[in-house]
Coordinates of C-alpha atoms and ligand atoms in Angstrom, one line a residue:
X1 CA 173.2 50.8 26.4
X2 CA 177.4 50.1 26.0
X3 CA 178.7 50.9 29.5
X4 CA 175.2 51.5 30.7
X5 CA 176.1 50.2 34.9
X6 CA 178.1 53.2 34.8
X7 CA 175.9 55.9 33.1
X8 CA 172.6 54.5 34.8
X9 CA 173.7 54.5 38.3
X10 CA 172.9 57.8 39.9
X11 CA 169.8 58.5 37.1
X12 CA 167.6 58.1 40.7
X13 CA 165.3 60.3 41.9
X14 CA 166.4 60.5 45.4
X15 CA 165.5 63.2 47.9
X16 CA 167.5 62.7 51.5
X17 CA 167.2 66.1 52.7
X18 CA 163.9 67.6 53.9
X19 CA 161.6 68.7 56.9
X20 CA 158.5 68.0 58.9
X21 CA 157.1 69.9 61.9
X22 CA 159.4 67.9 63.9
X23 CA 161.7 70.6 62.9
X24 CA 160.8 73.5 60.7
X25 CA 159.0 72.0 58.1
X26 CA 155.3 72.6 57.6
X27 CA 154.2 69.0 57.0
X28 CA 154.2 66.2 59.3
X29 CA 156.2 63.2 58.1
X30 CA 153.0 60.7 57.0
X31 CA 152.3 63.6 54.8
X32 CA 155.3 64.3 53.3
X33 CA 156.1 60.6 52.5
X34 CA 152.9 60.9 50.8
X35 CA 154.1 63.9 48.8
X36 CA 157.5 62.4 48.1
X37 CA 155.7 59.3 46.5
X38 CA 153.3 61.3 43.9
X39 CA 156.2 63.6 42.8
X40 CA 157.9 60.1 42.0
X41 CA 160.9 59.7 44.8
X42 CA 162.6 56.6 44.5
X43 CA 164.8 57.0 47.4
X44 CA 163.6 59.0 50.5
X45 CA 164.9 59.9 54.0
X46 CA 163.4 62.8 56.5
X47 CA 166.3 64.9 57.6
X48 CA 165.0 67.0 60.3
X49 CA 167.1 69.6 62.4
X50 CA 168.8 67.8 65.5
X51 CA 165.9 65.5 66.3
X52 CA 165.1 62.4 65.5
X53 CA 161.0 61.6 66.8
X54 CA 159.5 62.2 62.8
X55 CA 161.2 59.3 62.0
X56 CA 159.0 56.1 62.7
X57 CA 156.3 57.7 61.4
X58 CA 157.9 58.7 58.3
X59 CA 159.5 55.3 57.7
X60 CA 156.3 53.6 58.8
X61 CA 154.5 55.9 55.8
X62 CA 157.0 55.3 53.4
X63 CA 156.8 51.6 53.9
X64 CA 153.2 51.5 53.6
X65 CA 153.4 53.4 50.2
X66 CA 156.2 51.0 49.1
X67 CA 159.3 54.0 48.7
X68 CA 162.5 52.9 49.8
X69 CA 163.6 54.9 53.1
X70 CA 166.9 55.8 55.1
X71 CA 166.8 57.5 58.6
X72 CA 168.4 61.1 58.7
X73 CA 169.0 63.5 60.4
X74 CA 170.4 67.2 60.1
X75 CA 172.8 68.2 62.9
X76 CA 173.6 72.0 63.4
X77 CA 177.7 72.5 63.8
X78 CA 180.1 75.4 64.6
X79 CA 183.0 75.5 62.3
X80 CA 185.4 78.5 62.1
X81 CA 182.9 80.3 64.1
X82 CA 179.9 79.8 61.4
X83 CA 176.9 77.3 61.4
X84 CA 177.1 74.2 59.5
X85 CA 174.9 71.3 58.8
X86 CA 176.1 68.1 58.6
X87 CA 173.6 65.2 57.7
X88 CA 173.6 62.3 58.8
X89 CA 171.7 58.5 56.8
X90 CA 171.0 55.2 57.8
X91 CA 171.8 56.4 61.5
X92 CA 170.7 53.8 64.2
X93 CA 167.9 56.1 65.8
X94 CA 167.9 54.3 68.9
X95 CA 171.8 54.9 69.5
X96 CA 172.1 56.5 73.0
X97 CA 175.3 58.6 72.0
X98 CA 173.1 60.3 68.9
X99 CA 170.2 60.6 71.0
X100 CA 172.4 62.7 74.2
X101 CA 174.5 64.6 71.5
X102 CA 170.9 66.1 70.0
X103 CA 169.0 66.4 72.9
X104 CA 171.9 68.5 74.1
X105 CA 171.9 70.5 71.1
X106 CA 168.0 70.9 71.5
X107 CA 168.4 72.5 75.1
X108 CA 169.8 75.8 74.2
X109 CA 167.1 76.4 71.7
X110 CA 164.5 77.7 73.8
X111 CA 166.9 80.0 75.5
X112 CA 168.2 81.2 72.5
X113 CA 164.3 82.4 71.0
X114 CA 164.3 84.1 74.0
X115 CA 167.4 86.4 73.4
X116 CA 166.5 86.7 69.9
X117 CA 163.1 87.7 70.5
X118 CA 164.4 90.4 73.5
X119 CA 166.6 92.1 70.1
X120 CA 163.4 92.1 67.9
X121 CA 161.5 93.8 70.4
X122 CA 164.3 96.8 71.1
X123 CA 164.2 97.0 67.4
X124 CA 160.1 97.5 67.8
X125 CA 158.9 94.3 67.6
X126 CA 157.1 93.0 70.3
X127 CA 155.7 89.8 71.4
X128 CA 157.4 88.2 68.9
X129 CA 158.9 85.4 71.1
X130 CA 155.5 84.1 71.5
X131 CA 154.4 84.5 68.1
X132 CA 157.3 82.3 67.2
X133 CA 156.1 79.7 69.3
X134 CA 152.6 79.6 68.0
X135 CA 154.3 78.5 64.7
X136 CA 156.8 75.6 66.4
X137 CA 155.0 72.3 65.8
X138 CA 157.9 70.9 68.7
X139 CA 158.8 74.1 70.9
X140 CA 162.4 72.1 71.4
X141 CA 163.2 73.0 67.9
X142 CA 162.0 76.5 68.1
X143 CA 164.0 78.2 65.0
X144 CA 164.9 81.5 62.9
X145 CA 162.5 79.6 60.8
X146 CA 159.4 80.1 63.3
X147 CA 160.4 83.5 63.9
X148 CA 160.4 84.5 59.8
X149 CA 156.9 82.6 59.7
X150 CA 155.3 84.8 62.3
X151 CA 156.6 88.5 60.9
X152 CA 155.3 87.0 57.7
X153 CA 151.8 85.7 59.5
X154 CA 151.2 89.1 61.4
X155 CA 152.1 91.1 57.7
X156 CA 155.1 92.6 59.2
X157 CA 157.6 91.6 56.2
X158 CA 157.3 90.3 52.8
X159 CA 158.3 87.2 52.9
X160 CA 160.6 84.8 54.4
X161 CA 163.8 85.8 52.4
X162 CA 163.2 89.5 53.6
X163 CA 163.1 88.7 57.3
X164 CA 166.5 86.5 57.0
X165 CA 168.1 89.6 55.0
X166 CA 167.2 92.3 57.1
X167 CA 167.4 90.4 60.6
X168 CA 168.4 86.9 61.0
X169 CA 171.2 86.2 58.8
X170 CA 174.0 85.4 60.3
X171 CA 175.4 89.0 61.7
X172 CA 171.9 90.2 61.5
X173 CA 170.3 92.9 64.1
X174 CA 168.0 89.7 65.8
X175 CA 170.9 87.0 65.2
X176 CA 172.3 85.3 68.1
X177 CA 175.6 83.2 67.8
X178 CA 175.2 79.7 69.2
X179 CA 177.7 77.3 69.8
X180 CA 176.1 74.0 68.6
X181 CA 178.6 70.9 68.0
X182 CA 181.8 70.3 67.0
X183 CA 182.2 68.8 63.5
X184 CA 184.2 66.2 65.3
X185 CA 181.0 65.3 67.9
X186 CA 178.3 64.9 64.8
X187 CA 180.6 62.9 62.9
X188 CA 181.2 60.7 66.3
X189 CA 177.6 60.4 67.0
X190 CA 176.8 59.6 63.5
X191 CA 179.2 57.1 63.4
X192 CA 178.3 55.9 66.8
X193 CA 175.1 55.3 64.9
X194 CA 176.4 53.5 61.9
X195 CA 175.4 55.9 59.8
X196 CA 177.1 58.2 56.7
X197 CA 178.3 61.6 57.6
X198 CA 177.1 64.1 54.4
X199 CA 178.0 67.8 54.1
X200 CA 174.5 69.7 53.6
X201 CA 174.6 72.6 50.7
X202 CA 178.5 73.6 51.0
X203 CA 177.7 76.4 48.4
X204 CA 175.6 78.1 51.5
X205 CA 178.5 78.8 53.6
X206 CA 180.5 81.9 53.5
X207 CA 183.9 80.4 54.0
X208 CA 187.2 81.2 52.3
X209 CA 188.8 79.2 49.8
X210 CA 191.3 77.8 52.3
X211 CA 188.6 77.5 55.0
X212 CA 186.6 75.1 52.6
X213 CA 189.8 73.0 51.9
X214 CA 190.6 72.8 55.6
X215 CA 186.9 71.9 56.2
X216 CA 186.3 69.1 53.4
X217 CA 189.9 68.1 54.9
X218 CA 189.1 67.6 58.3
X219 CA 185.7 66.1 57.3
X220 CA 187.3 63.4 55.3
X221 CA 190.1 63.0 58.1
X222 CA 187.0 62.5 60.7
X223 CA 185.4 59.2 58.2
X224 CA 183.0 61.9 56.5
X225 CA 182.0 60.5 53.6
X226 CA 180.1 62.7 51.4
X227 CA 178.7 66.4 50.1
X228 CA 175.5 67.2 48.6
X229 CA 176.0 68.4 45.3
X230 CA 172.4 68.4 43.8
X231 CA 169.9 70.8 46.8
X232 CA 167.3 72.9 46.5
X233 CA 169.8 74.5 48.9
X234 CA 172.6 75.9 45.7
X235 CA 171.4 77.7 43.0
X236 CA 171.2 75.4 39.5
X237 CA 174.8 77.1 38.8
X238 CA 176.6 75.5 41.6
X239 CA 175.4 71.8 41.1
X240 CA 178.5 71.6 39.1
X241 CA 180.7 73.5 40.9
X242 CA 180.3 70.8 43.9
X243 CA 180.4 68.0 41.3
X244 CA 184.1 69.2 40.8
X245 CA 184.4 69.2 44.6
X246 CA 183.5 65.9 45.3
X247 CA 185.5 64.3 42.2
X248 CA 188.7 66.3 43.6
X249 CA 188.3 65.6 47.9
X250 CA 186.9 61.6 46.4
X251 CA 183.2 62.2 48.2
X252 CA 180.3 60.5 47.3
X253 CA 177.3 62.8 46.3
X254 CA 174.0 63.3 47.9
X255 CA 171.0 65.0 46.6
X256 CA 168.1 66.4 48.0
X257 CA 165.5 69.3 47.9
X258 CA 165.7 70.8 51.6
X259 CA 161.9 70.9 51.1
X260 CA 160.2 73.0 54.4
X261 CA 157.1 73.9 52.7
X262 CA 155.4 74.6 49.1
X263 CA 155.2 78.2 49.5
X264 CA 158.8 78.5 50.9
X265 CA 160.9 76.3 49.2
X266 CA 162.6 76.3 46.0
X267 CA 162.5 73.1 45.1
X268 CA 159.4 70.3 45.9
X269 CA 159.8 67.2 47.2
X270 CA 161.5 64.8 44.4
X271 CA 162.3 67.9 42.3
X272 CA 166.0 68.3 42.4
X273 CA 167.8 67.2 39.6
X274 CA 169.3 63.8 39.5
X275 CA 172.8 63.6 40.0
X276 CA 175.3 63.7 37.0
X277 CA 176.2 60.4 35.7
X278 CA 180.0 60.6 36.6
X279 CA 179.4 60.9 40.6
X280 CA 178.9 58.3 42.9
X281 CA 175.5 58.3 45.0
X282 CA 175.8 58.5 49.0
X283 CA 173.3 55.3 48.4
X284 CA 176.2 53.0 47.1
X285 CA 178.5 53.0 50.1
X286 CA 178.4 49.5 51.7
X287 CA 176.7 50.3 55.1
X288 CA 173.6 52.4 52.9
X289 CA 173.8 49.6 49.9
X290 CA 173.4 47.0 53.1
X291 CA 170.5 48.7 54.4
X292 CA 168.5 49.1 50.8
X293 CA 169.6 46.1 48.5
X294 CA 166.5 43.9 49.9
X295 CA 164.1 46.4 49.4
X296 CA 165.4 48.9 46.7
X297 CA 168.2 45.9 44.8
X298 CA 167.1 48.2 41.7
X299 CA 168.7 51.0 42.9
X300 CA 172.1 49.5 41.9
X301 CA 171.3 48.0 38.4
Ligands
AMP1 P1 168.3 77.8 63.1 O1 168.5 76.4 63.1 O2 167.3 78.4 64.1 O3 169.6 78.6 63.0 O4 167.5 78.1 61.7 C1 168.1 77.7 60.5 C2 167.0 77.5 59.4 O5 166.6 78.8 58.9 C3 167.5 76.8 58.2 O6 167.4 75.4 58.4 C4 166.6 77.2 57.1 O7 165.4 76.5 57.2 C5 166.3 78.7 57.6 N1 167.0 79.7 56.8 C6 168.3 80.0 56.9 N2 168.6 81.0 56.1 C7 167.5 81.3 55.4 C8 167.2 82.2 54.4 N3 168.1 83.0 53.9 N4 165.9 82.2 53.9 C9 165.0 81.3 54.4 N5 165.2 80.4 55.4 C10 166.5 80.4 55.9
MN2 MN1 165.4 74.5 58.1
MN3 MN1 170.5 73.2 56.3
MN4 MN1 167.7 71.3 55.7

């Protein structure tokens, strides 16, 4: 035991990072909470991409099953010209300023599959536009995600991986730049929303070194509070690297798997590792703690 309050704190198995068909996951949210609570999650929240309508189900589920739940939320950013995702927990998802900021963020979407789906075809892909729709459980959040599925359904590439390599990465033949919020706005609305403003997978973004400082900077100048360190999102290699991040810029750590679907993802529900003993978890800042000590006071022993 000895200084056990210290060692024992982040040993949780937390997952607050993942998708349902809300966005581009591939199970609803009932069902994943469900999945969540046989791979043994202690700690759960459904992060999907800039939308916020899986939630009562998934918090209704998680209830039922007894698994301690925060809202979330994923929110797609421009920084430096790049997409970032910034998650937001325990958000308020009745707060009007959230609600606009992602329903703005929804609008381009369609517009967007439409462009990227005009560069497939002069590349000799047709119909691909509605072949990614077919996949879109909410045609708002129609995604490269959809569009990966569907040249993987119809036997025209590998696998998901291949399709993001050879078109849809970022400076990819189908890619289309999209200017989706300012890190200042998600942190706002977040905020607006009384929730905690987390860095997703910072070992997925190609940024310089001094862009990364600059960006964890202006993060923590904005109230941003933590990074994930521990994602199905970084390769094993890099949990530590982000340990070292978050000890030197003072951010709490999250964890999660990024789970989208069993076939696709690297990690299952409740799989990532837990976080190393010397971080502190997202879950023990005051307005997270506030929300979970009734239901979840273990999670602080
Ligand atoms: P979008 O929001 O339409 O730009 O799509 C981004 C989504 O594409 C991410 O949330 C991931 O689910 C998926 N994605 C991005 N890069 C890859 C990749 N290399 N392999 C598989 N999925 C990816
Ligand atoms: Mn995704
Ligand atoms: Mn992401
Ligand atoms: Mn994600």
């Amino acid at each position: 035991m000895g200084s056990a309050s210290a060692t024992s704190r982040p040993g949780r198995r937390a997952d607050l990072h993942c998708h349902s068909t809300v966005s581009d996951g591939l199970l609803d949210p009932d069902v994943l909470a469900q999945r969540a609570h046989d791979n043994g999650v202690e700690l759960w929240s459904l992060t999907d991409h800039d939308e916020l309508s899986g939630l009562a189900q998934a918090r209704q589920a998680a209830n039922a099953l007894g698994m301690p739940f925060l809202t979330g939320v994923e929110i797609s950013v421009t920084w430096a010209s790049k997409t970032l995702h910034v998650v937001g927990l325990g958000i308020d998802e009745t707060e009007p300023l959230l609600k606009e900021g992602l329903a703005n963020l929804r609008r381009g979407r369609v517009e967007r599959a439409h462009q990227m789906a005009d560069k497939f075809e002069s590349l000799g892909y047709p119909g691909v536009f509605e072949g990614a729709l077919a996949f879109a459980g909410n045609p708002d959040l129609i995604s490269r995600t959809h569009f990966a599925r569907h040249l993987v359904d119809t036997g025209q590439a590998k696998n998901m991986q291949a399709v993001f390599d050879r078109f849809l990465k970022d400076d990819g033949p189908a890619f289309v730049p999209t200017k989706w919020a300012t890190l200042e706005q998600a942190l706002a609305w977040i905020h607006a929303a009384q929730g905690v403003a987390v860095i997703a997978h910072p070992g997925r973004y190609s940024y310089s070194e001094l862009q990364f400082d600059a960006l964890f900077s202006e993060f923590k100048d904005l109230g941003g509070l933590a990074i994930e360190v521990n994602t199905g999102s970084h390769q094993p290699w890099q949990f530590k690297t982000y340990a070292a991040v978050a000890k030197r810029y003072g951010f709490l750590a999250s964890c999660g798997s990024d789970f989208h679907g069993a076939k696709e993802s690297r990690c299952d529900l409740g799989q990532v590792p837990v976080l190393h003993p010397e971080l502190t978890p997202v879950w023990h800042t005051p307005a997270l703690r506030e929300q979970l000590q009734g239901v979840a006071a273990d999670l602080f022993q």
